[in-house]
C-alpha positions as semicolon CSV with decimal commas, in nm:
position;residue;x (nm);y (nm);z (nm)
1;M;11,466;11,545;11,366
2;A;11,535;11,812;11,105
3;D;11,865;11,995;11,071
4;N;11,775;12,364;11,114
5;M;12,067;12,553;10,968
6;T;12,152;12,887;11,122
7;G;12,521;12,909;11,037
8;T;12,737;12,786;10,753
9;P;12,828;12,429;10,842
10;G;13,117;12,253;10,684
11;D;13,343;11,957;10,737
12;A;13,555;11,902;11,046
13;S;13,786;12,190;10,943
14;G;13,492;12,431;10,913
15;R;13,514;12,451;10,532
16;N;13,210;12,409;10,313
17;Y;13,285;12,210;9,997
18;Y;13,032;12,406;9,791
19;D;13,172;12,742;9,908
20;E;13,520;12,636;9,804
21;L;13,396;12,513;9,465
22;F;13,207;12,838;9,417
23;D;13,518;13,040;9,494
24;R;13,721;12,846;9,237
25;L;13,454;12,882;8,970
26;S;13,389;13,250;9,043
27;V;13,733;13,335;8,911
28;R;13,565;13,297;8,574
29;P;13,359;13,591;8,443
30;S;12,999;13,482;8,512
31;T;12,878;13,435;8,869
32;P;12,539;13,288;8,760
33;L;12,722;13,015;8,571
34;A;12,931;12,945;8,882
35;V;12,614;12,908;9,091
36;E;12,466;12,667;8,839
37;S;12,789;12,465;8,816
38;V;12,789;12,425;9,195
39;A;12,427;12,310;9,178
40;E;12,524;12,057;8,909
41;A;12,786;11,917;9,144
42;Y;12,524;11,888;9,418
43;L;12,281;11,707;9,188
44;D;12,560;11,474;9,074
45;G;12,616;11,361;9,434
46;K;12,940;11,548;9,494
47;P;13,132;11,540;9,718
48;Q;13,122;11,164;9,755
49;V;13,403;11,177;10,011
50;L;13,507;11,444;10,262
51;R;13,818;11,403;10,474
52;K;13,844;11,034;10,370
53;K;13,487;10,963;10,481
54;R;13,193;10,892;10,251
55;T;12,928;11,161;10,268
56;T;12,559;11,090;10,307
57;R;12,281;11,261;10,114
58;R;12,174;11,434;10,435
59;E;12,524;11,577;10,480
60;R;12,532;11,703;10,121
61;D;12,188;11,859;10,164
62;R;12,302;12,034;10,481
63;L;12,619;12,167;10,318
64;F;12,457;12,283;9,996
65;W;12,152;12,459;10,137
66;S;12,368;12,654;10,384
67;S;12,631;12,749;10,125
68;R;12,701;13,092;9,977
69;P;12,601;12,989;9,622
70;V;12,248;12,937;9,757
71;I;12,242;13,233;9,993
72;E;12,384;13,467;9,727
73;C;12,204;13,308;9,432
74;P;12,098;13,578;9,179
75;S;11,724;13,597;9,120
76;D;11,754;13,495;8,754
77;S;11,953;13,181;8,842
78;W;11,658;13,036;9,032
79;N;11,479;13,006;8,697
80;S;11,754;12,790;8,549
81;E;11,678;12,421;8,502
82;V;11,953;12,307;8,735
83;M;11,841;12,531;9,024
84;V;11,480;12,417;8,976
85;L;11,597;12,055;9,001
86;A;11,808;12,136;9,307
87;L;11,513;12,308;9,474
88;A;11,294;12,008;9,388
89;R;11,542;11,789;9,573
90;Y;11,519;12,016;9,879
91;L;11,139;12,005;9,873
92;G;11,143;11,627;9,836
93;Q;11,342;11,563;10,155
94;E;11,254;11,619;10,519
95;P;11,565;11,602;10,745
96;V;11,722;11,935;10,641
97;A;11,542;12,270;10,680
98;A;11,672;12,593;10,526
99;A;11,495;12,879;10,703
100;G;11,343;13,135;10,468
101;L;11,454;12,960;10,149
102;V;11,110;12,880;10,007
103;S;10,974;13,226;10,090
104;R;11,272;13,394;9,921
105;V;11,230;13,193;9,601
106;A;10,853;13,255;9,605
107;K;10,921;13,629;9,588
108;V;11,195;13,636;9,323
109;A;11,105;13,333;9,106
110;P;10,752;13,203;9,179
111;A;10,729;13,011;8,849
112;A;11,052;12,826;8,933
113;L;10,915;12,737;9,276
114;V;10,595;12,601;9,121
115;R;10,795;12,377;8,886
116;A;11,020;12,261;9,170
117;V;10,719;12,170;9,385
118;R;10,579;11,963;9,099
119;Y;10,906;11,778;9,037
120;S;10,961;11,716;9,410
121;G;10,669;11,474;9,447
122;L;10,536;11,684;9,733
123;V;10,186;11,626;9,596
124;L;10,190;11,279;9,760
125;N;10,394;11,378;10,065
126;Q;10,198;11,668;10,210
127;H;10,271;11,582;10,572
128;S;10,626;11,703;10,500
129;P;10,746;12,018;10,681
130;R;10,828;12,152;10,335
131;R;10,452;12,184;10,272
132;T;10,427;12,407;10,579
133;E;10,708;12,623;10,442
134;L;10,523;12,644;10,110
135;D;10,201;12,759;10,281
136;E;10,395;13,031;10,462
137;A;10,561;13,140;10,137
138;A;10,224;13,162;9,958
139;V;10,111;13,468;10,160
140;G;10,084;13,752;9,914
141;Q;10,206;13,537;9,623
142;A;9,909;13,458;9,396
143;E;10,082;13,194;9,182
144;V;10,214;13,002;9,484
145;L;9,882;13,039;9,668
146;E;9,698;12,884;9,372
147;L;9,949;12,599;9,372
148;C;9,873;12,534;9,740
149;R;9,502;12,518;9,664
150;V;9,566;12,265;9,388
151;L;9,781;12,059;9,626
152;T;9,502;12,058;9,883
153;I;9,259;11,910;9,629
154;F;9,513;11,641;9,543
155;D;9,572;11,568;9,910
156;L;9,202;11,520;9,985
157;A;9,160;11,289;9,685
158;Y;9,470;11,089;9,780
159;R;9,366;11,051;10,144
160;H;9,018;10,935;10,039
161;R;9,165;10,660;9,817
162;L;9,413;10,555;10,084
163;A;9,135;10,528;10,341
164;T;8,926;10,315;10,105
165;L;9,221;10,086;10,038
166;H;9,303;10,048;10,408
167;M;8,940;9,961;10,481
168;Q;8,941;9,692;10,211
169;K;9,272;9,555;10,339
170;A;9,123;9,522;10,687
171;F;8,862;9,275;10,556
172;L;9,140;9,040;10,436
173;S;9,409;9,118;10,692
174;D;9,407;8,760;10,825
175;L;9,502;8,606;10,490
176;S;9,854;8,474;10,448
177;A;10,059;8,566;10,142
178;F;9,980;8,225;9,990
179;D;9,608;8,268;10,066
180;L;9,622;8,602;9,886
181;L;9,773;8,436;9,579
182;V;9,495;8,177;9,581
183;Y;9,235;8,452;9,553
184;A;9,452;8,642;9,304
185;S;9,460;8,336;9,081
186;L;9,084;8,286;9,102
187;Y;9,040;8,653;9,019
188;A;9,278;8,620;8,723
189;F;9,088;8,329;8,567
190;E;8,761;8,512;8,623
191;R;8,874;8,851;8,490
192;L;9,215;8,845;8,317
193;V;9,275;8,520;8,127
194;P;9,168;8,561;7,759
195;R;8,863;8,359;7,656
196;D;8,997;8,313;7,303
197;F;9,357;8,226;7,387
198;E;9,564;8,094;7,095
199;T;9,903;7,936;7,160
200;R;10,009;7,974;6,797
201;T;10,053;8,351;6,835
202;L;10,422;8,433;6,816
203;S;10,394;8,733;7,043
204;P;10,104;8,707;7,292
205;A;10,023;9,048;7,432
206;T;9,897;9,144;7,774
207;S;9,616;9,399;7,759
208;A;9,656;9,735;7,930
209;D;9,373;9,648;8,171
210;S;9,542;9,320;8,264
211;Q;9,872;9,497;8,328
212;V;9,698;9,742;8,560
213;A;9,550;9,449;8,754
214;W;9,887;9,271;8,766
215;D;10,047;9,582;8,915
216;A;9,772;9,605;9,176
217;I;9,813;9,240;9,276
218;N;10,189;9,291;9,289
219;D;10,137;9,579;9,535
220;L;9,902;9,367;9,746
221;L;10,157;9,086;9,765
222;A;10,416;9,342;9,878
223;W;10,168;9,458;10,146
224;K;10,146;9,102;10,276
225;L;10,523;9,058;10,274
226;E;10,567;9,378;10,476
227;G;10,337;9,257;10,753
228;T;10,399;8,882;10,756
229;E;10,617;8,680;10,989
230;A;10,895;8,491;10,813
231;S;10,767;8,160;10,952
232;S;10,441;8,192;10,755
233;L;10,638;8,233;10,432
234;K;10,797;7,888;10,467
235;L;10,517;7,666;10,343
236;S;10,479;7,300;10,425
237;D;10,243;7,058;10,250
238;D;10,010;7,089;10,550
239;D;10,008;7,470;10,521
240;I;9,917;7,448;10,153
241;G;9,653;7,185;10,224
242;R;9,483;7,400;10,487
243;S;9,485;7,702;10,255
244;V;9,339;7,504;9,964
245;V;9,068;7,354;10,186
246;A;8,974;7,694;10,331
247;H;8,992;7,913;10,021
248;L;9,013;7,720;9,695
249;R;8,811;7,401;9,737
250;P;8,492;7,575;9,860
251;I;8,476;7,788;9,544
252;L;8,557;7,516;9,293
253;F;8,426;7,196;9,451
254;E;8,218;7,258;9,768
255;D;7,847;7,175;9,775
256;D;7,799;7,305;10,130
257;H;7,666;7,656;10,067
258;G;7,761;7,769;10,417
259;V;8,129;7,680;10,371
260;A;8,135;7,803;10,012
261;G;7,961;8,126;10,110
262;A;8,248;8,235;10,332
263;A;8,504;8,171;10,058
264;F;8,292;8,349;9,797
265;G;8,260;8,639;10,038
266;R;8,637;8,661;10,060
267;L;8,664;8,642;9,682
268;R;8,421;8,934;9,651
269;A;8,625;9,119;9,912
270;F;8,937;9,048;9,708
271;H;8,768;9,197;9,401
272;E;8,695;9,510;9,603
273;L;9,051;9,518;9,733
274;V;9,199;9,494;9,382
275;A;8,959;9,765;9,264
276;A;9,069;9,993;9,550
277;Q;9,437;9,930;9,475
278;I;9,381;9,995;9,105
279;E;9,193;10,317;9,187
280;L;9,483;10,435;9,403
281;N;9,746;10,334;9,148
282;E;9,559;10,500;8,863
283;F;9,520;10,818;9,068
284;V;9,893;10,819;9,143
285;E;9,997;10,746;8,785
286;R;9,741;10,942;8,584
287;S;9,685;11,234;8,820
288;A;9,956;11,285;9,083
289;N;10,251;11,171;8,871
290;A;10,109;11,343;8,565
291;F;10,093;11,664;8,771
292;S;10,452;11,610;8,884
293;Y;10,630;11,487;8,574
294;D;10,422;11,549;8,261
295;D;10,516;11,889;8,120
296;S;10,273;11,846;7,830
297;I;9,971;11,914;8,053
298;K;9,859;12,155;8,323
299;F;9,608;12,105;8,606
300;V;9,369;12,400;8,632
301;R;9,145;12,444;8,935
302;Q;8,771;12,482;8,875
303;G;8,627;12,538;9,222
304;D;8,709;12,227;9,420
305;R;8,784;12,019;9,109
306;L;9,083;11,999;8,875
307;Q;9,074;12,001;8,498
308;I;9,360;11,883;8,276
309;V;9,458;12,122;7,998
310;E;9,699;12,008;7,728
311;I;9,968;12,271;7,674
312;D;10,223;12,080;7,465
313;P;10,058;11,831;7,227
314;A;10,393;11,750;7,064
315;A;10,538;11,622;7,394
316;R;10,231;11,405;7,456
317;T;10,255;11,265;7,102
318;A;10,627;11,189;7,150
319;W;10,553;10,987;7,465
320;Q;10,287;10,785;7,285
321;R;10,515;10,733;6,984
322;D;10,787;10,594;7,210
323;G;10,538;10,329;7,324
324;R;10,476;10,228;6,963
325;K;10,851;10,214;6,905
326;L;10,884;9,958;7,184
327;E;10,614;9,743;7,024
328;R;10,793;9,755;6,689
329;L;11,130;9,678;6,849
330;H;10,981;9,370;7,016
331;G;10,880;9,251;6,669
332;Y;11,218;9,349;6,522
333;W;11,408;9,114;6,751
334;L;11,158;8,834;6,694
335;R;11,201;8,866;6,318
336;R;11,579;8,863;6,367
337;A;11,535;8,541;6,566
338;M;11,323;8,392;6,287
339;D;11,591;8,476;6,033
340;A;11,852;8,310;6,255
341;F;11,637;7,998;6,288
342;V;11,572;7,976;5,913
343;A;11,945;8,008;5,848
344;S;12,026;7,734;6,101
345;V;11,769;7,498;5,947
346;A;11,903;7,569;5,597
347;A;12,251;7,473;5,718
348;D;12,127;7,171;5,913
349;P;11,769;7,050;5,836
350;G;11,780;6,839;6,150
351;R;11,747;7,161;6,353
352;W;11,378;7,181;6,255
353;A;11,287;6,903;6,497
354;I;11,304;7,026;6,858
355;G;11,192;6,774;7,119
356;R;10,905;6,532;7,067
357;P;10,705;6,573;6,743
358;E;10,380;6,649;6,927
359;N;10,553;6,942;7,102
360;G;10,746;7,059;6,797
361;D;10,553;7,378;6,723
362;A;10,550;7,489;7,086
363;N;10,920;7,413;7,124
364;R;11,004;7,610;6,811
365;L;10,808;7,909;6,939
366;A;10,993;7,886;7,271
367;W;11,325;7,869;7,086
368;L;11,234;8,177;6,879
369;R;11,135;8,378;7,185
370;A;11,451;8,274;7,367
371;M;11,665;8,374;7,069
372;Q;11,470;8,701;7,041
373;A;11,561;8,794;7,398
374;Q;11,921;8,677;7,369
375;L;11,985;8,878;7,051
376;C;11,851;9,191;7,220
377;L;12,041;9,129;7,544
378;R;12,364;9,060;7,355
379;E;12,354;9,343;7,099
380;V;12,183;9,617;7,301
381;Y;12,277;9,540;7,662
382;G;12,611;9,365;7,615
383;V;12,506;9,059;7,815
384;A;12,742;8,763;7,779
385;D;12,640;8,407;7,694
386;A;12,675;8,317;8,063
387;V;12,542;8,528;8,351
388;A;12,554;8,504;8,729
389;T;12,264;8,444;8,968
390;D;12,229;8,635;9,296
391;G;12,413;8,345;9,459
392;G;12,707;8,371;9,218
393;E;12,633;8,061;9,010
394;R;12,695;8,076;8,636
395;V;12,395;8,028;8,408
396;D;12,391;7,971;8,035
397;L;12,178;8,266;7,923
398;F;12,012;8,096;7,627
399;Q;11,927;7,790;7,837
400;A;11,776;8,018;8,102
401;L;11,571;8,205;7,842
402;L;11,465;7,883;7,672
403;S;11,358;7,731;8,004
404;L;11,139;8,030;8,089
405;N;10,980;8,027;7,744
406;L;10,919;7,651;7,761
407;M;10,761;7,714;8,099
408;S;10,539;7,975;7,933
409;M;10,443;7,739;7,652
410;F;10,350;7,471;7,906
411;F;10,123;7,705;8,099
412;Q;9,975;7,847;7,779
413;A;9,883;7,505;7,642
414;D;9,792;7,312;7,958
415;F;9,623;7,593;8,151
416;L;9,528;7,902;7,951
417;A;9,431;7,748;7,616
418;A;9,278;7,449;7,797
419;F;9,073;7,687;8,015
420;A;8,963;7,886;7,707
421;T;8,847;7,565;7,539
422;R;8,653;7,446;7,843
423;I;8,485;7,777;7,919
424;K;8,308;7,757;7,584
425;A;8,153;7,425;7,687
426;E;8,079;7,511;8,050
427;A;7,837;7,748;8,216
428;G;8,106;7,984;8,337
429;W;8,461;8,030;8,460
430;I;8,412;7,818;8,774
431;G;8,281;7,524;8,573
432;A;8,573;7,556;8,333
433;L;8,823;7,553;8,622
434;Q;8,648;7,251;8,774
435;R;8,671;7,061;8,447
436;L;9,034;7,165;8,401
437;A;9,124;7,038;8,748
438;F;8,936;6,707;8,709
439;D;9,088;6,645;8,367
440;G;9,433;6,703;8,514
441;L;9,370;6,435;8,774
442;R;9,232;6,200;8,511
443;E;9,540;6,248;8,293
444;G;9,784;6,147;8,562
445;I;9,749;6,337;8,890
446;H;9,854;6,666;8,730
447;N;9,790;6,989;8,918
448;R;9,565;7,202;8,698
449;L;9,449;7,439;8,970
450;P;9,467;7,818;8,917
451;L;9,810;7,825;9,082
452;T;10,073;7,554;9,110
453;W;10,334;7,457;9,366
454;S;10,609;7,200;9,396
455;G;10,922;7,119;9,590
456;R;11,252;7,248;9,461
457;D;11,383;6,901;9,366
458;A;11,074;6,830;9,155
459;K;11,106;7,166;8,979
460;V;11,476;7,107;8,907
461;A;11,391;6,765;8,766
462;N;11,134;6,923;8,532
463;I;11,375;7,188;8,410
464;T;11,662;6,941;8,363
465;G;11,486;6,801;8,058
466;W;11,500;7,148;7,902
467;T;11,880;7,170;7,935
468;V;11,954;6,881;7,697
469;T;12,242;6,957;7,461
470;A;12,476;6,750;7,247
471;A;12,728;6,762;7,531
472;Q;12,461;6,683;7,795
473;P;12,211;6,444;7,628
474;Q;12,042;6,373;7,963
475;G;12,035;6,738;8,065
476;D;12,231;6,915;8,337
477;A;12,072;6,915;8,683
478;S;12,320;7,170;8,821
479;M;12,242;7,405;8,533
480;A;11,869;7,350;8,590
481;S;11,917;7,442;8,956
482;A;12,099;7,764;8,865
483;I;11,833;7,852;8,605
484;L;11,563;7,805;8,865
485;D;11,744;8,042;9,103
486;F;11,782;8,294;8,820
487;W;11,402;8,320;8,782
488;T;11,315;8,294;9,154
489;Y;11,213;8,553;9,415
490;D;11,286;8,442;9,771
491;L;10,986;8,586;9,954
492;V;11,143;8,537;10,298
493;A;11,439;8,752;10,195
494;M;11,208;9,002;10,027
495;S;10,995;9,030;10,340
496;A;11,304;9,095;10,550
497;Q;11,410;9,368;10,307
498;F;11,073;9,540;10,336
499;K;11,062;9,521;10,715
500;G;11,419;9,635;10,764
501;D;11,378;9,928;10,523
502;V;11,680;9,786;10,341
503;P;11,754;9,977;10,020
504;G;11,648;9,783;9,714
505;L;11,422;9,797;9,414
506;R;11,058;9,706;9,454
507;P;11,012;9,365;9,290
508;H;10,772;9,288;9,006
509;F;10,680;8,920;9,021
510;Y;10,667;8,898;8,642
511;E;11,042;8,968;8,629
512;R;11,112;8,656;8,834
513;P;10,793;8,450;8,813
514;V;10,893;8,167;9,047
515;L;10,802;8,258;9,407
516;K;10,994;8,078;9,680
517;F;10,807;8,005;10,004
518;G;11,083;7,829;10,199
519;S;11,130;7,494;10,024
520;T;10,810;7,533;9,820
521;L;10,803;7,705;9,482
522;V;10,481;7,867;9,363
523;Q;10,384;7,981;9,014
524;M;10,078;8,152;8,869
525;P;9,995;8,017;8,521
526;W;9,827;8,346;8,426
527;I;10,155;8,530;8,487
528;V;10,403;8,287;8,335
529;G;10,182;8,219;8,035
530;L;10,112;8,581;7,946
531;Q;10,412;8,788;8,053
532;N;10,663;8,941;7,811
533;N;10,964;8,719;7,875
534;S;11,203;8,948;7,689
535;T;11,119;9,238;7,919
536;A;11,139;9,004;8,219
537;A;11,489;8,896;8,118
538;I;11,612;9,250;8,048
539;N;11,488;9,390;8,378
540;N;11,596;9,081;8,571
541;L;11,951;9,162;8,463
542;R;11,949;9,539;8,416
543;R;11,702;9,658;8,683
544;L;11,726;9,401;8,960
545;G;12,083;9,306;8,874
546;A;12,220;9,653;8,797
547;R;12,490;9,613;9,063
548;R;12,610;9,273;8,948
549;G;12,983;9,243;8,902
550;Q;12,921;9,179;8,533
551;A;12,742;9,510;8,471
552;R;13,064;9,706;8,401
553;D;13,183;9,442;8,155
554;E;12,846;9,453;7,982
555;T;12,872;9,828;7,928
556;Q;13,214;9,782;7,772
557;R;13,077;9,509;7,544
558;I;12,802;9,748;7,429
559;E;13,068;10,003;7,338
560;A;13,283;9,743;7,161
561;A;12,988;9,603;6,964
562;L;12,885;9,952;6,858
563;A;13,242;10,025;6,744
564;R;13,256;9,702;6,542
565;L;12,928;9,787;6,370
566;L;13,055;10,135;6,286
567;E;13,372;9,983;6,143
568;T;13,168;9,769;5,903
569;R;13,052;10,098;5,752
570;G;13,405;10,231;5,716
571;F;13,439;10,427;6,040
572;T;13,765;10,446;6,231
573;T;13,693;10,395;6,601
574;L;13,867;10,437;6,933
575;L;13,730;10,294;7,257
576;N;13,763;10,423;7,614
577;W;14,011;10,701;7,541
578;K;14,127;10,887;7,851
579;P;14,215;11,253;7,790
580;P;14,485;11,426;7,992
581;R;14,346;11,522;8,333
582;D;14,295;11,886;8,426
583;D;14,083;12,079;8,675
584;D;13,770;11,985;8,479
585;D;13,842;11,615;8,424
586;P;13,603;11,499;8,149
587;G;13,656;11,130;8,225
588;E;13,685;10,836;7,988
589;V;13,536;10,879;7,640
590;D;13,326;10,573;7,554
591;V;13,344;10,573;7,174
592;I;13,519;10,803;6,927
593;A;13,442;10,743;6,560
594;T;13,544;10,922;6,242
595;L;13,454;10,892;5,876
596;G;13,569;11,140;5,617
597;Q;13,606;11,464;5,809
598;H;13,321;11,387;6,048
599;L;13,391;11,328;6,416
600;F;13,151;11,142;6,648
601;V;13,186;11,129;7,026
602;L;12,937;10,883;7,177
603;E;12,838;10,865;7,543
604;V;12,688;10,519;7,608
605;K;12,431;10,466;7,884
606;S;12,299;10,122;7,981
607;T;11,991;10,101;8,202
608;F;11,661;9,910;8,206
609;M;11,315;9,927;8,047
610;R;11,099;10,187;8,217
611;R;10,722;10,186;8,238
612;S;10,610;10,524;8,376
613;Q;10,653;10,895;8,317
614;Q;10,798;10,926;8,665
615;E;11,073;10,678;8,582
616;A;11,134;10,851;8,248
617;W;11,155;11,194;8,416
618;L;11,398;11,068;8,677
619;H;11,613;10,919;8,400
620;A;11,608;11,248;8,209
621;S;11,677;11,469;8,510
622;S;11,960;11,254;8,645
623;T;12,135;11,012;8,407
624;L;12,070;11,198;8,081
625;R;12,123;11,545;8,228
626;K;12,459;11,432;8,361
627;A;12,542;11,258;8,034
628;G;12,488;11,582;7,843
629;R;12,733;11,768;8,065
630;Q;12,984;11,484;8,042
631;L;12,957;11,484;7,665
632;Q;13,012;11,858;7,653
633;R;13,346;11,820;7,832
634;K;13,445;11,507;7,642
635;L;13,381;11,649;7,296
636;A;13,585;11,956;7,391
637;A;13,870;11,734;7,515
638;V;13,867;11,521;7,200
639;S;13,863;11,831;6,977
640;Q;14,151;11,984;7,169
641;A;14,355;11,663;7,139
642;I;14,286;11,639;6,765
643;G;14,395;12,000;6,717
644;S;14,715;11,971;6,920
645;D;14,829;11,608;6,883
646;L;14,925;11,507;6,530
647;E;14,969;11,140;6,623
648;F;14,625;11,125;6,787
649;R;14,469;11,299;6,488
650;S;14,634;11,059;6,244
651;S;14,522;10,755;6,444
652;L;14,163;10,868;6,384
653;G;14,222;10,908;6,010
654;L;14,179;11,286;6,020
655;T;14,387;11,539;5,831
656;E;14,270;11,835;6,036
657;L;14,031;11,931;6,313
658;P;13,677;11,890;6,177
659;A;13,467;12,202;6,148
660;L;13,210;12,256;6,423
661;H;12,924;12,136;6,202
662;Q;13,117;11,813;6,145
663;Q;13,155;11,740;6,518
664;H;12,872;11,529;6,658
665;G;12,809;11,435;7,019
666;W;12,537;11,175;7,077
667;I;12,407;11,016;7,396
668;V;12,342;10,655;7,295
669;D;12,112;10,488;7,546
670;T;11,971;10,137;7,585
671;C;11,626;10,276;7,672
672;I;11,381;10,453;7,444
673;E;11,268;10,722;7,688
674;C;11,340;11,086;7,598
675;D;11,437;10,979;7,249
676;H;11,555;11,264;7,027
677;Q;11,553;11,515;7,306
678;R;11,867;11,720;7,364
679;F;12,070;11,745;7,683
680;S;12,324;12,028;7,703
681;G;12,259;12,056;7,330
682;F;12,342;11,694;7,250
683;L;12,106;11,447;7,084
684;K;11,989;11,147;7,282
685;V;11,914;10,842;7,067
686;S;11,852;10,475;7,144
687;I;12,116;10,215;7,072
688;E;11,858;10,013;6,880
689;E;11,791;10,302;6,644
690;V;12,164;10,343;6,574
691;L;12,197;9,968;6,527
692;I;11,907;9,951;6,280
693;A;12,041;10,254;6,092
694;L;12,384;10,095;6,056
695;R;12,244;9,752;5,963
696;D;11,989;9,913;5,731
697;D;11,717;9,665;5,826
698;R;11,427;9,885;5,935
699;H;11,195;9,662;5,728
700;L;11,215;9,417;6,020
701;L;11,023;9,667;6,233
702;N;10,710;9,590;6,033
703;D;10,477;9,292;6,049
704;P;10,294;9,303;5,717
705;E;10,243;8,928;5,698
706;G;10,082;8,911;6,044
707;L;10,351;8,673;6,166
708;L;10,378;8,828;6,510
709;A;10,003;8,850;6,561
710;G;9,942;8,495;6,439
711;T;9,734;8,616;6,141
712;Y;9,971;8,507;5,864
713;A;9,827;8,494;5,512
714;A;10,065;8,460;5,218
715;D;10,050;8,765;4,994
716;Q;10,349;8,800;4,767
717;S;10,269;9,162;4,678
718;V;10,288;9,262;5,045
719;E;10,613;9,072;5,089
720;D;10,761;9,243;4,783
721;D;10,668;9,586;4,917
722;T;10,856;9,515;5,240
723;H;11,165;9,360;5,084
724;P;11,487;9,517;5,222
725;S;11,560;9,682;4,886
726;A;11,226;9,864;4,901
727;S;11,290;10,018;5,242
728;T;11,663;10,088;5,242
729;L;11,774;10,401;5,421
730;Y;12,057;10,447;5,171
731;P;11,920;10,421;4,814
732;E;12,239;10,582;4,682
733;G;12,468;10,375;4,901
734;F;12,594;10,439;5,253
735;R;12,733;10,790;5,309
736;V;12,818;10,941;5,643
737;E;12,613;11,254;5,566
738;R;12,307;11,039;5,499
739;F;12,371;10,839;5,817
740;I;12,368;11,162;6,018
741;E;12,047;11,268;5,844
742;V;11,887;10,929;5,916
743;I;11,957;10,964;6,288
744;E;11,872;11,332;6,324
745;T;11,544;11,306;6,130
746;E;11,432;10,975;6,288
747;A;11,412;10,816;5,944
748;V;11,416;10,470;6,103
749;W;11,074;10,550;6,249
750;E;10,917;10,719;5,945
751;E;10,627;10,476;5,931
752;I;10,543;10,527;6,299
753;A;10,560;10,904;6,251
754;A;10,320;10,870;5,956
755;D;10,080;10,663;6,170
756;T;10,089;10,933;6,439
757;S;10,015;11,217;6,198
758;A;9,731;11,020;6,041
């Protein structure tokens, strides 16, 4: 039931928090600024507590939308960014109704209302009562009326795709979650597994089409978990046997055309189901979310169809360039890992041999990929050498990364490359899978089916061999057990979360690629062998594990590591300084750094790797927007302290307060999204860019020798051109002015910028 507000509600004493804040701020000269400051507080989730009781979002919505700052909001203020975002939040929720609000904004600021509707996600939620309010507000308002017509076209297209998906789901509604994975694995070997797979490639890539299919299958598994009884997610050997006999054996090994026909019919139905899910997902991502969150384009109605018109090519180019940056950064960390391995072998030649000689190359690749991920996690995300599982057990991070990469190498060699070899000699993908399965049996009763399963004890025993160290020459079974938990999704717990509408992030099975069905563990070779393990590790810790007890310590380690790197270039640094508190408490300052008469105040943000424009927009409109305002207050507090406190100024190595053009506030973020945009006037830059600029090793972003792609061919002239001395950012030596220029002009990414312009 919606809260229809007719009065001015408040807390138990009758006071409205936002009215009181507005009154305090209105003492200052500008009422519009007071309105916007109150809206900022609302967007920041304030008040968190009222009368010693935590407030809910519904309570804050009710208080804000009935407050005087909203009721008395000047017409021009509705066009401000913060009021547009606040209005988007109103339009995106259903419980609270503010009578007449949408109609009022439609009259005084129709363009602001159009933007707010886009950002609200109402395009995919048109059953909301807010859509009814929008229709009422459109009367006599041409711009809003046209928006409603566009929304109607989106709604019809969305409903059509949903109906098609629901129809396809009905054909396979009787499948269990495990049955679904059987067909998913057959589909993967038919459509997704590369036919020319090479295990020697240092950085195997998943194609964009494969990733789209993975996402669709992930959504279909979630659908099964939402509607499945917990008992069916606890697999016994008999359960697996019945599923294999009914769904896998008829396709790979059955001569009875009647029995096989039913299974092939289900496989065709699964193809149609994946296609329907992909069609829906692509519509949501490329159309609905583009409409909502991509400011570089505009949807223009042509009759009953929509046409995309590009209105900001620079913004579109920036988004695409950020994707290329991520690819280069992946290579950067791998080259850093290679340098570390070469140095370790030079110090101890015995390090070259890893495991049995016949597995040496694969083991070295696994070691490099594990080191690649650990270097990134340590230097960018502040992750310690030991991390905690969901159950609280401690895991050696490198051992966990190495185990996953050894797992990947196993599936690459024994499944994917073996399948690619056999498909060249067989009539088709089914014949290749048959031969792969028979050869597995011939070689020692090995499961070489399109998906694998085992008991937990057997899996722990396999991983134990990968935990061998000098201190544990036989391996560590307890560590193997913890590592297994670290990479495991418990599907029973996940199903309960979905059914109970328990808050939590939607899982991606490639972040934790071991699926737990009771006491049975299931893996898909096509996932484990092809996924990006670095991204899996980062998001396992930073997305799924964002609320771990270690997360706060990790942020502080990021700040400390950044300060140490600055100090190697001559900076004086101060960490976590707390300014004197006043009415506008700026909070703790993450990093203060000075060199010469230049002052840097850095606001550090640690999050996860995002994949969509929606996620990037949410990050920009929440975390980065708030960071800009925080930095504004913090830089002012630091400047005031430097000007008034001689001891504080001296501790920073300053003789006087730096001039305004020598004061720099940067938002330094672990993610690449919104790179080099400004928030409250302050530059947002990635930690990796700052790190590369300070280390002066941007040459590691390149892959001229083809090492990462597995196309290495020795060419000394190419290697000479990419020697560190040929690509230094500081040809005249490190100077703080040049460092600022490097960051502000994106000099680290000059080659990518050149590629884009070409």
